[in-house]
C-alpha positions as MATLAB code, in Angstrom:
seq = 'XXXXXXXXXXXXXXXXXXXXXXXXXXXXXXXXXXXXXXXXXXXXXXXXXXXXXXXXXXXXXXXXXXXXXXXXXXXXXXXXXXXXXXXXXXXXXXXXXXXXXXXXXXXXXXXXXXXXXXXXXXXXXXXXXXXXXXXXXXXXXXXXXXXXXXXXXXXXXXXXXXXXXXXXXXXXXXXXXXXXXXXXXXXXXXXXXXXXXXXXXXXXXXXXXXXXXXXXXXXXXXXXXXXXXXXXXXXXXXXXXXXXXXXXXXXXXXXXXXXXXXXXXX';
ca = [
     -54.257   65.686   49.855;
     -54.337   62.840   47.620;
     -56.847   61.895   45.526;
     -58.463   58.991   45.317;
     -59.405   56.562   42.398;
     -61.131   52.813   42.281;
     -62.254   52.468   38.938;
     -60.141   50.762   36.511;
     -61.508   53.063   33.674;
     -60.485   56.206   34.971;
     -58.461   57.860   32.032;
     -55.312   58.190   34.825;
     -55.393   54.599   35.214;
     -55.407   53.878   31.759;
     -52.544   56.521   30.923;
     -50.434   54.761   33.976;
     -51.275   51.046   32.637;
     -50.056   51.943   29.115;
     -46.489   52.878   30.271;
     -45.901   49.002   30.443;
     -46.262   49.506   26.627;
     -42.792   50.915   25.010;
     -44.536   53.008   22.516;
     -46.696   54.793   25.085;
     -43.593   55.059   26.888;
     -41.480   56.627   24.310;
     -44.389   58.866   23.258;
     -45.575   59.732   26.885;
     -41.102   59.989   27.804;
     -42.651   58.180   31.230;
     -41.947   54.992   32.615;
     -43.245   53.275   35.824;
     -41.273   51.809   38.620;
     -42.882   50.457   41.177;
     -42.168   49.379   45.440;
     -41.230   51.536   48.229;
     -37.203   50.418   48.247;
     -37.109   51.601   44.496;
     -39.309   54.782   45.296;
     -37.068   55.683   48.124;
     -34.108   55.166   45.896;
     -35.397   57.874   43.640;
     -35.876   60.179   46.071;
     -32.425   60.147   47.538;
     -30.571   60.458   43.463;
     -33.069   63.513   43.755;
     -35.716   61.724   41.398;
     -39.428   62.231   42.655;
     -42.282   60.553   40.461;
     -45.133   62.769   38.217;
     -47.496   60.829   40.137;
     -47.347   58.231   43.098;
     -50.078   55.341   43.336;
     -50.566   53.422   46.317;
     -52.485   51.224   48.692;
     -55.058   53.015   51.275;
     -53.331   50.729   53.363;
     -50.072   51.609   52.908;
     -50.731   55.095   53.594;
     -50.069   55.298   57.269;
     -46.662   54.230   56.416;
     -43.803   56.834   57.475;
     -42.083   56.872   53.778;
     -45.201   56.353   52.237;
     -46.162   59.508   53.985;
     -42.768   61.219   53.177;
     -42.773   60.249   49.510;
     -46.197   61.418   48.978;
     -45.765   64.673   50.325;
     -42.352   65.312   48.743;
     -44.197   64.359   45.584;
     -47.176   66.757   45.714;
     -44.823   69.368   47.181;
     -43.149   69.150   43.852;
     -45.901   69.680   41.651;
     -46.829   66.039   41.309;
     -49.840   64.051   42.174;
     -50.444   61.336   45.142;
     -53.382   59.058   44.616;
     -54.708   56.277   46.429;
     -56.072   53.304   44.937;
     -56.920   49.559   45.212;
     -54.532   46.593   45.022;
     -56.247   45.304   42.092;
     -55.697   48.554   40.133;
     -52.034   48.610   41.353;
     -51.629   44.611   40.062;
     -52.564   46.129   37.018;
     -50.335   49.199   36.922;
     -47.078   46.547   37.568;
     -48.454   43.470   35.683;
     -47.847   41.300   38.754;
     -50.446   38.992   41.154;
     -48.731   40.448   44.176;
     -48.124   43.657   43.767;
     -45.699   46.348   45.442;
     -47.890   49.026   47.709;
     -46.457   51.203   45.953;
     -46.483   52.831   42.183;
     -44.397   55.647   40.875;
     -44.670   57.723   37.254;
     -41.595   59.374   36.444;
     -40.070   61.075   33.273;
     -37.341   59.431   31.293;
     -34.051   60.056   31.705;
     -31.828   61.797   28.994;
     -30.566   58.814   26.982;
     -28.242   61.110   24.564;
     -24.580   59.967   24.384;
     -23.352   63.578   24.083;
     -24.783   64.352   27.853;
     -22.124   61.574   28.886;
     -19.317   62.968   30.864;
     -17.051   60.268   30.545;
     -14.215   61.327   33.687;
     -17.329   61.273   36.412;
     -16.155   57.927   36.673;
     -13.196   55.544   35.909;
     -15.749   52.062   34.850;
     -18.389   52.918   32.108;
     -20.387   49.340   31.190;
     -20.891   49.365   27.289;
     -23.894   46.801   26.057;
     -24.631   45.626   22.570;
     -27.816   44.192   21.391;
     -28.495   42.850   25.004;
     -32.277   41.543   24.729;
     -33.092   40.720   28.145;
     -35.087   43.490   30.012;
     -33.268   41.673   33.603;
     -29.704   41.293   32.534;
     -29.732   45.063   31.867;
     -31.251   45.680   34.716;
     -28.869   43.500   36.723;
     -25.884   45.043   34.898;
     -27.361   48.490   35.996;
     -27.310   47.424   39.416;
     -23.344   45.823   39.049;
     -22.696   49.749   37.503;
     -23.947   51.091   41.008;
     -21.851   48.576   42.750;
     -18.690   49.430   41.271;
     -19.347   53.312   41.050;
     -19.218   52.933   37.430;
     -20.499   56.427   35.421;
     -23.450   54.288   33.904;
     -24.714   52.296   30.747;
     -24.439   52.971   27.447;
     -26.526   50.672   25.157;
     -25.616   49.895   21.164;
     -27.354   49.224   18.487;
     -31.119   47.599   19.873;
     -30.860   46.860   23.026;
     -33.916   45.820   25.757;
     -35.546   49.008   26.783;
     -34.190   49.997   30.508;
     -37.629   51.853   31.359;
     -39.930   49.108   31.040;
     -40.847   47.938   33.954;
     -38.941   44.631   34.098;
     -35.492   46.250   33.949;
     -36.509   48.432   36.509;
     -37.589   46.090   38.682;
     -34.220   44.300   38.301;
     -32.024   47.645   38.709;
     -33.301   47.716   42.197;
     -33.167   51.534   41.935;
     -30.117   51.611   39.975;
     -31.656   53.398   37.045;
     -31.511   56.559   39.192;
     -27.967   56.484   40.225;
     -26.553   55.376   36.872;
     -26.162   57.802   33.602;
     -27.571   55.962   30.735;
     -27.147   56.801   26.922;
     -28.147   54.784   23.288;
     -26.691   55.243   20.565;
     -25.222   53.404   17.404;
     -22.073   51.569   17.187;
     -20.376   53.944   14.670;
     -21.412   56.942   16.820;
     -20.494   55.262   19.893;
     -16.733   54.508   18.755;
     -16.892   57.722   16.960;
     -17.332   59.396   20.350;
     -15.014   57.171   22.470;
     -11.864   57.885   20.002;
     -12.484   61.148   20.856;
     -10.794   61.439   24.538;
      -9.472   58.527   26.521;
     -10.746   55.835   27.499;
     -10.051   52.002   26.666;
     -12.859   49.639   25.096;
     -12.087   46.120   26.760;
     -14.650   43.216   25.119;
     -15.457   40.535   26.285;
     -15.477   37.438   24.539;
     -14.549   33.676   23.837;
     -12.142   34.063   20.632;
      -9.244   35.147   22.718;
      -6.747   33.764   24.689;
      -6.522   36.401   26.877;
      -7.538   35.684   30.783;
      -9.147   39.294   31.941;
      -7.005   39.259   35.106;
      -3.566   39.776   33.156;
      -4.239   42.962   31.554;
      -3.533   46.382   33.546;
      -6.376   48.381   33.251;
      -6.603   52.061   32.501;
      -9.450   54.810   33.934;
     -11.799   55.182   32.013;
     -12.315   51.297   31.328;
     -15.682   50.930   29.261;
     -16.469   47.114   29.458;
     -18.581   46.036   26.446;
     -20.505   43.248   26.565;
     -22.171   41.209   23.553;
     -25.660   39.987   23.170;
     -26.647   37.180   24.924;
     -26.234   34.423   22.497;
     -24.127   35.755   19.920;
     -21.637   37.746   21.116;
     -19.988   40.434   19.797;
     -20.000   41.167   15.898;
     -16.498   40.453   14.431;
     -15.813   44.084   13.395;
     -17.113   44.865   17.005;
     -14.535   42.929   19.047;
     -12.056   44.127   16.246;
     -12.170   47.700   17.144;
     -11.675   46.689   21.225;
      -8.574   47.491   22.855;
      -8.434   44.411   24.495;
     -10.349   41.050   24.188;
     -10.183   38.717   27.620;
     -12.257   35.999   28.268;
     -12.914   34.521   32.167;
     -11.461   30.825   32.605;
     -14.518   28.374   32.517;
     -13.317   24.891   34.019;
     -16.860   23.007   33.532;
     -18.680   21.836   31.115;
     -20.369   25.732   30.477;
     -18.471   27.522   27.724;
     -19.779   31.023   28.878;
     -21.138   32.922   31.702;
     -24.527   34.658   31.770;
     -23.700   37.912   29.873;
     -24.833   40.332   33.337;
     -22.489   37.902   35.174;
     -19.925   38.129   32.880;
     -20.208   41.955   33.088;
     -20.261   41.994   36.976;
     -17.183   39.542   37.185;
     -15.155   42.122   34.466;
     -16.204   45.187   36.679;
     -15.332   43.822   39.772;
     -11.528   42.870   38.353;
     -11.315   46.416   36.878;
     -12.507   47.950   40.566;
     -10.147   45.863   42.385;
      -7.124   47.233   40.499;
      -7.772   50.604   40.269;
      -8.719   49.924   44.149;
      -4.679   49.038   44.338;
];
C-alpha cells in the first residue's frame, strides 16, 4: 500500500527535490523523470523507478495503478502526495501526476557494444539539457545503439533532458567519456566517425555510408575543435539555401541520422 506524505519537509521529499541538483544526483546515482507517458516508457525497456510519487487523484488511474504495483512489487516504494509537493519535485507550475526516482544508468564507454546497432550518435560539448534530449529521442527513432557524450557535455539525467527524451533515455545506451579515449576506443573495431560541420564541401547525401556510422555532432555554437573534425572519416555539411548558415545542432543530428537510416534501409 502506498504511503502517504503532505509535508514538504519530510526528509523523502527533500532527498527527491535535490535530484534536480547534479551533485545530489551524481552522489545519490538517481535522477527523476517525471509523467505517466515517460513512466510507462520505463516500464516497457524493463526500467521501474526506486520510488513513484503521485497525485491522490491520479491514483484510480489503470497505469497509475499498474506502475505502482509493479514498483512496490519490485522492492520500491509508491507514495502519494499533493500537487504542490509534486510542482516541486519537477520544478514546473503544472506539473505531471506523476513522479518517478530511478538509478542512473551505466555511463561507461567500455559497456558499449558497438554492433547492437548500425547508427551510434556521438556529441561533443553539447550544452543544452533539450538538444540532448531531443537527439536521444532522434537515436530511438532511427534504432540507433545510443549516445555517447565527449568531453562536458549537458547532463542527460537532469530533469530537462529527460523531459525532452520523451522516454528515450531508457531505450538508448548512453556512455561519457573523453575525446582521446573515445577515438582511442573507436580505432579499435569498425566503425566510421562522420562530423558534421560547415568547413567542407561535402553535401552529406553523396557519401555511402558504412554500419556502424557514429555521427558526431559539435557544440552548439562552436562546432567541432579543428583536431576533432580532423580525425573524422568524413566531414559533410547539409545545403542551407537561406539566409541561416547552420541548423540547430539536434536538427542537424536528426537530418544526418535519417540520411544514414535511409541508405542502409536500401
Amino acid at each position: 500500500m502506498p504511503r502517504e506524505i503532505t509535508a514538504f519537509s519530510n526528509p523523502l521529499i527533500k532527498r527527491a527535490r535535490s535530484l534536480r541538483d547534479k551533485k545530489h544526483r551524481r552522489s545519490e546515482g538517481l535522477f527523476l523523470a517525471e509523467g505517466l507517458r515517460i513512466l510507462s516508457e520505463a516500464e516497457e525497456s524493463g526500467r521501474l523507478p526506486v520510488q513513484i510519487f503521485f497525485a491522490e487523484e491520479s491514483r484510480a488511474h489503470p497505469r497509475v495503478q499498474a506502475l505502482m504495483s509493479a514498483t512496490e512489487s519490485a522492492g520500491g516504494e509508491a507514495i502519494v502526495t499533493t500537487r504542490a509537493i509534486l510542482s516541486k519535485l519537477s520544478g514546473k507550475d503544472n506539473p505531471q501526476s506523476v513522479v518517478g526516482v530511478y538509478r542512473e544508468l551505466a555511463t561507461d564507454l567500455s559497456a558499449i557494444d558497438r554492433t547492437i546497432a548500425p547508427i551510434w550518435l556521438v556529441a561533443q560539448a553539447l550544452r543544452d539539457p533539450g538538444n540532448l534530449g531531443t537527439m536521444l529521442r532522434t537515436g530511438d527513432a532511427v534504432g540507433a545503439g545510443g549516445l555517447i557524450l565527449i568531453d562536458e557535455c549537458a547532463d542527460p539525467f537532469s530533469v530537462e533532458a529527460v523531459r525532452a527524451s520523451m522516454g528515450a533515455l531508457f531505450t538508448q545506451k548512453i556512455a561519457t567519456a573523453r575525446w582521446d579515449e573515445f577515438i582511442a576506443w573507436l580505432r579499435g573495431g569498425d566503425g566510421m566517425l562522420v562530423g558534421t560541420s560547415l568547413d567542407t564541401e561535402l553535401d552529406y547525401q553523396t557519401p555511402d555510408y558504412v554500419p556502424p556510422t557514429f555521427i558526431l555532432t559539435g557544440n552548439e555554437s562552436a562546432g567541432l575543435p579543428a583536431d576533432y573534425a580532423a580525425a573524422c572519416d568524413l566531414l559533410v555539411k547539409m545545403p542551407m539555401r537561406g539566409k541561416s548558415d547552420s541548423l540547430n545542432a539536434a536538427v542537424a543530428t536528426a537530418v544526418m541520422a535519417y540520411e544514414v537510416l535511409n541508405q542502409f534501409r536500401r
